[in-house]
XYZ file of C-alpha atoms in Angstrom:
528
model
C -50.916 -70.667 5.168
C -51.777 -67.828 7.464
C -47.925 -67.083 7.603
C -48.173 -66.547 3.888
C -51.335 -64.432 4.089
C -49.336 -62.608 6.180
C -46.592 -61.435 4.489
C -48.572 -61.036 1.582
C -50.495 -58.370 3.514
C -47.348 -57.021 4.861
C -45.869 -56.670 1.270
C -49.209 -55.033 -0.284
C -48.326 -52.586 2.525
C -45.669 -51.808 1.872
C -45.764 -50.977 -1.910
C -49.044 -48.824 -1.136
C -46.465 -46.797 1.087
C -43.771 -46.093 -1.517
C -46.544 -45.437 -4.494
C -47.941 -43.194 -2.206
C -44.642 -40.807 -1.052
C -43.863 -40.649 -4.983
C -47.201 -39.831 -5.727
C -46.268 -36.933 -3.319
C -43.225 -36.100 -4.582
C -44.795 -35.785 -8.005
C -46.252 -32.553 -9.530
C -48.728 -33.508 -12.463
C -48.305 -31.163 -15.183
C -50.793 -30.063 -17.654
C -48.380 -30.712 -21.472
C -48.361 -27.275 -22.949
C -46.130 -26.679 -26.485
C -45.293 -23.664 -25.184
C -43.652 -24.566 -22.193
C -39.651 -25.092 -22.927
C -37.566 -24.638 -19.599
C -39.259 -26.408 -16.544
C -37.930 -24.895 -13.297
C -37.701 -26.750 -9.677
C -36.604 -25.472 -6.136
C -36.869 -29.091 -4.754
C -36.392 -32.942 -5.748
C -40.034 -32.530 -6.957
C -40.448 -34.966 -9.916
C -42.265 -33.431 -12.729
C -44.846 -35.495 -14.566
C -46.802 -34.172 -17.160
C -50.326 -35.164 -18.016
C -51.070 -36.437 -21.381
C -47.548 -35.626 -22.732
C -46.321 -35.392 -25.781
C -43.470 -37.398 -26.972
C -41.458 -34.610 -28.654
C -40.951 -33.096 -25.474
C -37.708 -35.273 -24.421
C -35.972 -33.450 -26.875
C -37.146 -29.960 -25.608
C -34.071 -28.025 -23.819
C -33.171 -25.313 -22.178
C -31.568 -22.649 -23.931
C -28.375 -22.971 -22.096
C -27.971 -26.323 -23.246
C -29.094 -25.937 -26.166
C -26.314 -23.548 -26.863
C -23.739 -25.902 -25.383
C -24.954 -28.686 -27.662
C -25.852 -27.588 -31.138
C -26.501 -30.872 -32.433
C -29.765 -31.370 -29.649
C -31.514 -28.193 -30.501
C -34.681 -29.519 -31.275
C -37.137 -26.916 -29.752
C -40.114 -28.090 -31.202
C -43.712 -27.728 -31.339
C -47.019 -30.215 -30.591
C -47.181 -31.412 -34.609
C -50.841 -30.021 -34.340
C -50.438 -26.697 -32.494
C -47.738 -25.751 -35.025
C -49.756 -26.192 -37.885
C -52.282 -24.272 -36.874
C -49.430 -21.513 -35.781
C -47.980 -21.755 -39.625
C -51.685 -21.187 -40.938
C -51.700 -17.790 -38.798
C -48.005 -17.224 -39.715
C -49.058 -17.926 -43.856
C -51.520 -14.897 -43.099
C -49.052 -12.677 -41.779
C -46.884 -12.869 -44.831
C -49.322 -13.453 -47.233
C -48.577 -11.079 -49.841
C -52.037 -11.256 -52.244
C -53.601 -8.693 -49.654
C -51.732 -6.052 -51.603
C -51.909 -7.288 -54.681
C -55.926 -7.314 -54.150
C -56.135 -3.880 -52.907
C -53.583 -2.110 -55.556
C -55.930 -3.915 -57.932
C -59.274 -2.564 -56.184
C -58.446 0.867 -56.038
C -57.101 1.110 -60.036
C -60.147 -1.201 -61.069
C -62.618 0.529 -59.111
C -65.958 1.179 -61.293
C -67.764 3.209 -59.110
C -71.088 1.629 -60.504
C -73.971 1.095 -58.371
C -73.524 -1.904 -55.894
C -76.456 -3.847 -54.624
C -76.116 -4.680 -50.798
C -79.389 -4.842 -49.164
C -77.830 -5.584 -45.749
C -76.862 -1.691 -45.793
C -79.571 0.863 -46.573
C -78.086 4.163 -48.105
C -79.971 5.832 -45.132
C -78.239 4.097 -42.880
C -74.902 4.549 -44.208
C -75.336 8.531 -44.521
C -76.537 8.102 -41.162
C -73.131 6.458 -40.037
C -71.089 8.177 -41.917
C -72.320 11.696 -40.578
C -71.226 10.191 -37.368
C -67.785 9.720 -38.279
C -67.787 12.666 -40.276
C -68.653 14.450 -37.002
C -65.599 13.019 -34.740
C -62.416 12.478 -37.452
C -60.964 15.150 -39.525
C -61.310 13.606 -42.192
C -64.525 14.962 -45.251
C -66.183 11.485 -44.459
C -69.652 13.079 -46.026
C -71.891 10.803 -47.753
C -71.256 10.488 -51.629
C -72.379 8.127 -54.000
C -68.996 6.886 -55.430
C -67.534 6.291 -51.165
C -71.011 4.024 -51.315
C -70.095 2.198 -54.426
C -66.736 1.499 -52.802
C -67.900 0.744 -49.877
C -70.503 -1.704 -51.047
C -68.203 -3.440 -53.123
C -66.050 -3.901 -50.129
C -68.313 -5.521 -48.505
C -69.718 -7.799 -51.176
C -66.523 -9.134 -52.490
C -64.001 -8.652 -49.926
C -65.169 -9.272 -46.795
C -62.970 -12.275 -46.157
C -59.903 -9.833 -47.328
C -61.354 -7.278 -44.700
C -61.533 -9.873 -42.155
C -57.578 -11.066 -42.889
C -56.751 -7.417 -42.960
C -58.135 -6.474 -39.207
C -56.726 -9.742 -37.621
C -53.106 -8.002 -38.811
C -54.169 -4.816 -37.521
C -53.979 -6.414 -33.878
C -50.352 -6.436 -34.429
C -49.584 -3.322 -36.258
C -52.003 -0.412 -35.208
C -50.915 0.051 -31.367
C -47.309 0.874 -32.982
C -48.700 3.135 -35.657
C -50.606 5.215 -33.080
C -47.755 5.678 -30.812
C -45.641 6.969 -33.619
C -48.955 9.561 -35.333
C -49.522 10.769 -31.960
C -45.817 11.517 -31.281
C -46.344 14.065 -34.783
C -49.749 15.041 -33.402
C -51.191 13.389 -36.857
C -54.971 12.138 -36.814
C -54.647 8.641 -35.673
C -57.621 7.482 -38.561
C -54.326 8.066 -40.657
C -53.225 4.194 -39.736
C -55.583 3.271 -42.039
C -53.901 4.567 -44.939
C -51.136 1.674 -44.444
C -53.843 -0.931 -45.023
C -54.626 1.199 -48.455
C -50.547 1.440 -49.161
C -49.122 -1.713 -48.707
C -52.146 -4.354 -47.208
C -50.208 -4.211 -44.290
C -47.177 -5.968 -45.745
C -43.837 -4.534 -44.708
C -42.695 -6.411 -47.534
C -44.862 -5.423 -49.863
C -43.388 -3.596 -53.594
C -45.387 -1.961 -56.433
C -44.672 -2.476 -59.982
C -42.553 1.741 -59.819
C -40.397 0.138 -56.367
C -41.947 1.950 -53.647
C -41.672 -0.712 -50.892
C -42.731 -1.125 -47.346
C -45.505 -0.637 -45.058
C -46.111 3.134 -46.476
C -44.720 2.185 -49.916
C -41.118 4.913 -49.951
C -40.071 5.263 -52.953
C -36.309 4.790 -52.928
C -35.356 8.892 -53.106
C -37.989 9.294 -50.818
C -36.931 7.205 -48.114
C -33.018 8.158 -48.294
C -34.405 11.825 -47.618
C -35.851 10.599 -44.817
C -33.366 8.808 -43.135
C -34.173 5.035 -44.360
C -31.805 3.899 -45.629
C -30.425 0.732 -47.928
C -27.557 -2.135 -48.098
C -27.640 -5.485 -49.464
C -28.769 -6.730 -46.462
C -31.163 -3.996 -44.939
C -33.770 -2.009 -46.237
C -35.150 0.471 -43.780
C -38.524 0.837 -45.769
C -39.628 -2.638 -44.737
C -38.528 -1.690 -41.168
C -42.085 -1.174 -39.180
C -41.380 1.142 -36.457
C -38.555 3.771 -38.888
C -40.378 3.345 -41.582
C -43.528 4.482 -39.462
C -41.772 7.202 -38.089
C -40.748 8.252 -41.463
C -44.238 8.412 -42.771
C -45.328 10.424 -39.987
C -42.602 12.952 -40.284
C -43.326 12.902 -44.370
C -47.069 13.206 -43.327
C -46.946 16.258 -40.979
C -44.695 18.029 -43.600
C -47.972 17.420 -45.959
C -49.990 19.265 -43.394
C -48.021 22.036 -43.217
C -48.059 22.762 -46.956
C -52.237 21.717 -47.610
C -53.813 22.363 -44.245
C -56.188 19.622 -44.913
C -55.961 15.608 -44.266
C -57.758 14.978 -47.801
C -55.511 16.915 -49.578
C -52.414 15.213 -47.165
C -53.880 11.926 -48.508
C -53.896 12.987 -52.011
C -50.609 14.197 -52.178
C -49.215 10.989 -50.091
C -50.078 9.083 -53.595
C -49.816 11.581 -56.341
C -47.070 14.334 -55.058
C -47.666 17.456 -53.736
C -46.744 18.567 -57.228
C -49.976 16.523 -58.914
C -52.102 18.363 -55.882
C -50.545 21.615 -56.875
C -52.156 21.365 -60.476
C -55.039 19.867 -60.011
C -55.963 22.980 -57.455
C -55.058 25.207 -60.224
C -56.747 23.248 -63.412
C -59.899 23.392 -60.862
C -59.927 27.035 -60.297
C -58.529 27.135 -57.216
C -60.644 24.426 -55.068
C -59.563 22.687 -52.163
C -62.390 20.512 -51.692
C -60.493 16.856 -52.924
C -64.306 15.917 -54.589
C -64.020 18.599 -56.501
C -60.728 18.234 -56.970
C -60.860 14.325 -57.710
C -61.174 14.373 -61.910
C -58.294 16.570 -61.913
C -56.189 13.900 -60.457
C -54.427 10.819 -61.977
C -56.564 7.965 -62.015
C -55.198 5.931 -58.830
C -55.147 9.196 -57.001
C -58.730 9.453 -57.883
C -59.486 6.002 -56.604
C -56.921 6.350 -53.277
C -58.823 8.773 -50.908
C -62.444 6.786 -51.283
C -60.123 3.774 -50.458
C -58.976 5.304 -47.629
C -62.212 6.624 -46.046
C -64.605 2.776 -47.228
C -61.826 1.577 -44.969
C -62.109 3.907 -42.293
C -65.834 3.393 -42.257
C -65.057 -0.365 -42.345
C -62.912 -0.547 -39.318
C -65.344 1.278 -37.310
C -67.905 -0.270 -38.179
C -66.855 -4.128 -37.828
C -69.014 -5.031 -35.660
C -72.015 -3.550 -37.328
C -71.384 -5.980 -40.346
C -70.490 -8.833 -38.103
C -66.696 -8.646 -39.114
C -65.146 -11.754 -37.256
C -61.241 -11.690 -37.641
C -58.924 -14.226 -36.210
C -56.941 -12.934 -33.005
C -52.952 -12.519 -33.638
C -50.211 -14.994 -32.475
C -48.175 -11.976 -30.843
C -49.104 -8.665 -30.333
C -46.751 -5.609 -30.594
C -46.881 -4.787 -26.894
C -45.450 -7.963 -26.570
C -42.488 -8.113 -28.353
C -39.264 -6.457 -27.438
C -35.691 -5.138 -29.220
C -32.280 -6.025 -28.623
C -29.344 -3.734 -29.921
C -27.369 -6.747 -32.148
C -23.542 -6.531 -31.351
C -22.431 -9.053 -33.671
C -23.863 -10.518 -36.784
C -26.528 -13.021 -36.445
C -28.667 -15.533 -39.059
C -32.183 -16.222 -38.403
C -31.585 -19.618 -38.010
C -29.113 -19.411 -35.273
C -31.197 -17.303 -33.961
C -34.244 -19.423 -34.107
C -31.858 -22.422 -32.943
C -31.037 -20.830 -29.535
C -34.548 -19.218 -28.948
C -37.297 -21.522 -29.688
C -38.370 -18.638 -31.956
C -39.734 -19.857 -35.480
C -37.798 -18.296 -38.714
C -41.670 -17.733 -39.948
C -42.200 -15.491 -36.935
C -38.381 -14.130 -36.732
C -38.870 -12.637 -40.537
C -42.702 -11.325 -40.067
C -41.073 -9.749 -36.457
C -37.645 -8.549 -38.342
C -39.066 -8.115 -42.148
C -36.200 -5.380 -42.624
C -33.861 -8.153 -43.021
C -33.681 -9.085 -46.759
C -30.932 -12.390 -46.107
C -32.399 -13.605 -42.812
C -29.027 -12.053 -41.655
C -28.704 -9.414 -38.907
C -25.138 -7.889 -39.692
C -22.894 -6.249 -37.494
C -21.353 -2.618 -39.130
C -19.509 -0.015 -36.706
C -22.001 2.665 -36.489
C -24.874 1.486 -37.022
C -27.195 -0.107 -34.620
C -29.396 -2.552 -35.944
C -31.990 -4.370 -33.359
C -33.422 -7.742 -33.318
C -37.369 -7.938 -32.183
C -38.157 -11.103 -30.277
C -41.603 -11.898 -28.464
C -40.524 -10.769 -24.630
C -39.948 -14.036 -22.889
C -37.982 -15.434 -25.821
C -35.888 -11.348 -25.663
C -35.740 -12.176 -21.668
C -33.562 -15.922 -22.587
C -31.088 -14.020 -24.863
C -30.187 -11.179 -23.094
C -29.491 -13.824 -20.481
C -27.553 -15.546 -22.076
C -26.242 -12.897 -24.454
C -22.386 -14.040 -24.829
C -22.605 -17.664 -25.000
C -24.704 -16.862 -28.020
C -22.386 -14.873 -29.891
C -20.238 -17.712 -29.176
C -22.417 -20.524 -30.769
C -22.882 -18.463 -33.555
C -19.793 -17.266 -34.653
C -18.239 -20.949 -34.060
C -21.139 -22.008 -35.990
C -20.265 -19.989 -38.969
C -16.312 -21.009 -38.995
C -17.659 -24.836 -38.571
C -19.657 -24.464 -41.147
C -17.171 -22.189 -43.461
C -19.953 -19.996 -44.632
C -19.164 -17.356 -47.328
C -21.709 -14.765 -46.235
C -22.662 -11.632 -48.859
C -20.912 -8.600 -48.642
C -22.331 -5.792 -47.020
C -22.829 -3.455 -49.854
C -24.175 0.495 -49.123
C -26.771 1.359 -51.684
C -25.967 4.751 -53.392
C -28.533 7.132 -53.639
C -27.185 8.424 -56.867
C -24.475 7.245 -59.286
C -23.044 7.897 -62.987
C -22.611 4.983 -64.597
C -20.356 4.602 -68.240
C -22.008 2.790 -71.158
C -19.829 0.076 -71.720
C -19.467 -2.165 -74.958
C -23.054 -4.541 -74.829
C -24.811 -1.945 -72.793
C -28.847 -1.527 -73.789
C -30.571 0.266 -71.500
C -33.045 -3.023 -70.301
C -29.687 -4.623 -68.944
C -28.731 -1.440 -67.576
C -32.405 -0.771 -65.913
C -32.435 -4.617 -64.783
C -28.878 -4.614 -63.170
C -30.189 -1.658 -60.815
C -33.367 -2.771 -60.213
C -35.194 0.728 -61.771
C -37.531 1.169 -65.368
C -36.004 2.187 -68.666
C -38.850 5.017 -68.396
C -36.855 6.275 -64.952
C -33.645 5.899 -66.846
C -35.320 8.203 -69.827
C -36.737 10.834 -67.591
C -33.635 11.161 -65.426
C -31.459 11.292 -68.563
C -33.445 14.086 -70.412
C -33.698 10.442 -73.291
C -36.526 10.748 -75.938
C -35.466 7.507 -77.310
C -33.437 4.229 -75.944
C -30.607 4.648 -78.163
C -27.012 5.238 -75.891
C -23.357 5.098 -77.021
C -19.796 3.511 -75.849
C -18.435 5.985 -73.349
C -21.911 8.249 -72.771
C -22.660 8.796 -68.739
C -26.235 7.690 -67.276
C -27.437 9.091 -63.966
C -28.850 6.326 -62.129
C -31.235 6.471 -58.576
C -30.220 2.621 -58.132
C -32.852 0.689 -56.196
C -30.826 -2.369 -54.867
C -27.488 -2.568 -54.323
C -24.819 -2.622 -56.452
C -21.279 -3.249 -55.799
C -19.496 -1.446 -57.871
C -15.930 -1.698 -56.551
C -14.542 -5.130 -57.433
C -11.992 -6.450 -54.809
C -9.260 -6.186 -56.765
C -9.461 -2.727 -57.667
C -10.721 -1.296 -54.227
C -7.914 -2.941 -52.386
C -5.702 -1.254 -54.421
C -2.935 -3.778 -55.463
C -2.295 -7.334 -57.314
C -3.690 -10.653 -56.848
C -1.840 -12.495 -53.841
C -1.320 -9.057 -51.990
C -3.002 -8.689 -48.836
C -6.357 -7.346 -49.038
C -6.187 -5.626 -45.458
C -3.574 -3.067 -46.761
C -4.949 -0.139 -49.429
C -2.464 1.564 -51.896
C -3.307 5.179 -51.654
C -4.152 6.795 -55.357
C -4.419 10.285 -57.037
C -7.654 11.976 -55.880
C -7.826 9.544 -52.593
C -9.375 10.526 -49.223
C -9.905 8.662 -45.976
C -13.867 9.618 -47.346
C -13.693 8.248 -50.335
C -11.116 5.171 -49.188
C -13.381 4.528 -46.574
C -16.509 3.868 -48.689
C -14.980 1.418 -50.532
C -14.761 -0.812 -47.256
C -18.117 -2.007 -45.917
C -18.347 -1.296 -42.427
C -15.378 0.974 -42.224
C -15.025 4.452 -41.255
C -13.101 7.862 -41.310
C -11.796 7.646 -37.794
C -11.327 3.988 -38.062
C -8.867 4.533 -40.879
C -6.860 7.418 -38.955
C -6.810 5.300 -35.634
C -5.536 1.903 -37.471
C -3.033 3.689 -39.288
C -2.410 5.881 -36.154
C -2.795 9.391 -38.300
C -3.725 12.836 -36.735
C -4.353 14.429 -39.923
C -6.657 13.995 -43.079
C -4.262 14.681 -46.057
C -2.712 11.932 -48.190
C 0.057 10.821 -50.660
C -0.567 8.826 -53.349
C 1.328 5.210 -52.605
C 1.107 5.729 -49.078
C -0.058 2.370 -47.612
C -3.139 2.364 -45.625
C -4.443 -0.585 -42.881
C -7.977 -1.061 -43.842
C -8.827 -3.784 -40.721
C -8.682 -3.739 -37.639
C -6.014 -6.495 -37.355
């Protein structure tokens, strides 16, 4: 009996020994959905507390690449929903559609708001009259607007300043670059809600709403794949350049602001219709409507923003900051969902990150550079492992035989011939501008066009107009990478009809040290 005792003893040792060296080889950690790739220097087993039981599927990125068919980089089922609430707000689009409607609503009637005394507000308002550049005097329409702001859109306001987080720190490094009043990030909030995406019902589009014209002139430009408007960052710079140009005409940020919405043109008259005035209150009923209601938008925002937490403003903090988040030049074309795949990135946040992207496709055209913007320690995992995914995803697309869209250049202007059928709705609808636009640029009093008549068009979207037939030059069956050389022809105009393909690519394939051609000369339009 006491034998037994004692090797029961013995035993109980024993095990308490070997629990307690892998207790010490254990290191307890905390589950966290954010943590993907676990790291260890030793033979440390890694436990974690409380996990959750996605997380056997979580993988690095290496192997995730090696391995398509285990990429499952998942979140905690409850932390992601509350990301795709915050990621909903991002891309919501109503903002806009709110504050377009605000500003050509607007009333101007007297708003009750007890919680801010008209004393008070001149009082405030003086101060920030006092520091910006900006006519921020008091005025009894800026407290109507300002009133109503607060009465029926503070939630709106609220939405509006959580997205600010994100966007403001890159608008003020591009104003101050252009030495433009930094206040003048507000006017993106009055624009576009802060939606890169964002379109009005006359197709300006984009953070500061280009019009199409507008933005070609200033370097943004359009494909059926890109459009450089919704592009934060160019299209900032854009504005900035457009805005400082403003300045140099009016010599005054009201009159800047003014002109932003209306044209300098609209300005122009309604300094002239006022007797010569510069003062934009005075100016104001000489100005179209929206015009009228743009600049008190502007400054009941300003006074909003600086005062938020006077009016006990509480707005949710961002998923990502800007400062956060980092580029990488794209050297070969790239979906979202690849993307997403190899990163642990969601497509939500990839197309509020990369909103320029109109297919959730980054493509890959000799000159240009096009950049993919990844939160850092996501860009930190693909420049490390760069090649093997160019790898996955071009043997992703042949796997998957994938017809992906053409990469179509969107003309800034174009004649277009009335064909048999033609009305000038189809025509309008096919590139994406009004039948009042097709009027005014045609000199039209009426809709009425004939068989054969020529239309200037300032397309919005692309359009190809080459079939591929015709731009490759020969019969069905022939091969497509050779171009029969026609009447009129040059590597220019040759080379436009090939997405992606340029002058000197043309004379290098086809091994030519001079420009001039011969009609039915044969021309290599690939590479191979």
């Amino acid at each position: 009996m006491l034998k037994r005792r004692y090797l029961m003893l013995l035993l109980l040792a024993g095990m308490s020994t070997l629990a307690q060296q892998k207790k010490e080889n254990e290191r307890v950690e905390k589950a966290n959905f954010r943590v993907q790739i676990f790291q260890k220097s030793d033979d440390t087993e890694i436990k974690l507390a409380k996990p959750d039981p996605e997380f056997r599927d979580k993988l690095p990125i290496s192997a995730a690449i090696r391995d398509s068919s285990k990429v499952k980089l998942e979140d905690l089922p409850q932390a992601k929903t509350l990301d795709s609430l915050w990621k909903l707000e991002l891309t919501n689009s109503d903002l806009f559609e709110e504050m377009q409607k605000s500003i050509q609503e607007q009333d101007y009637e007297d708003v009750v708001y007890k919680e801010l005394p008209t004393d008070t507000l001149k009082s405030r308002l003086a101060k920030l009259n006092a520091r910006t550049p900006f006519n921020v005097e008091y005025n009894p329409i800026l407290e109507s607007v300002i009133k109503s702001y607060l009465k029926r859109n503070k939630q709106g306001m609220e939405r509006l300043m959580a997205l600010s987080s994100y966007y403001f720190p890159m608008f003020e490094q591009e104003l101050d670059k252009y030495d433009i009043p930094l206040e003048i990030k507000y006017l993106a909030i009055v624009e576009s809600a802060l939606n890169p995406k964002a379109k009005s019902r006359v197709g300006a589009t984009g953070l500061w709403q280009f019009m199409f014209t507008t933005g070609k002139m200033h370097g943004l430009d359009v494909s059926s794949y890109v459009d450089e408007r919704m592009d934060p960052e160019r299209s900032t710079e854009a504005a900035a350049q457009y805005l400082a140009s403003l300045y140099k005409v009016f010599g005054d940020w009201d009159l800047v602001l003014a002109s932003y919405n209306s044209g300098p043109g609209n300005v122009s008259k309604a300094i002239r219709r006022s007797g010569g005035s510069n003062d934009y209150w005075h100016l104001r009923r000489y100005l179209p409507r929206e015009t009228a209601g743009y600049v008190p938008a502007f400054l009941a925002t300003l006074y909003l923003f600086e005062y938020a937490d006077e009016h006990n403003f509480q707005p949710k903090n961002p998923d990502v900051v800007y400062f956060e988040t980092d580029t990488i030049q794209v050297k070969q074309l790239l979906t979202f969902d690849q993307i997403s795949k190899v990163t642990g990135v969601e497509k939500e946040m990839l197309q509020f990150l990369n909103p320029a992207f109109k297919l959730d496709i980054i493509p890959f055209v000799e000159d240009e550079k096009y950049s993919l913007r990844l939160p850092k320690p996501a860009s930190g995992k693909f420049v490390s492992n760069e090649s093997a995914i160019y790898d996955f995803a071009e043997n992703q697309i042949v796997e998957e035989k994938k017809e992906l869209p053409k990469y179509v250049e969107t003309k800034d202007r174009i004649r277009y011939k009335v064909k048999r059928g033609d009305y000038l709705g189809k025509i309008a609808e096919r590139y994406g501008v009004g039948v009042s636009s097709l009027r005014r640029w045609n000199n039209m009093r009426g809709n009425n066009i004939r068989v054969g008549q020529y239309l200037t068009i300032y397309p919005s979207k692309p359009v190809d107009v080459v079939s591929s037939t015709s731009s490759s030059g020969s019969s069905k069956g022939s091969d497509s990478r050779i171009y029969t050389v026609k009447q009129g022809d040059s590597l220019w105009s040759i080379s436009k009809k090939f997405p992606g393909v340029s002058v000197q690519n043309l004379r290098s394939w086809n091994d030519m040290n001079t420009n001039s051609l011969k009609p039915g000369m044969k021309l290599k339009v690939s590479k191979s």
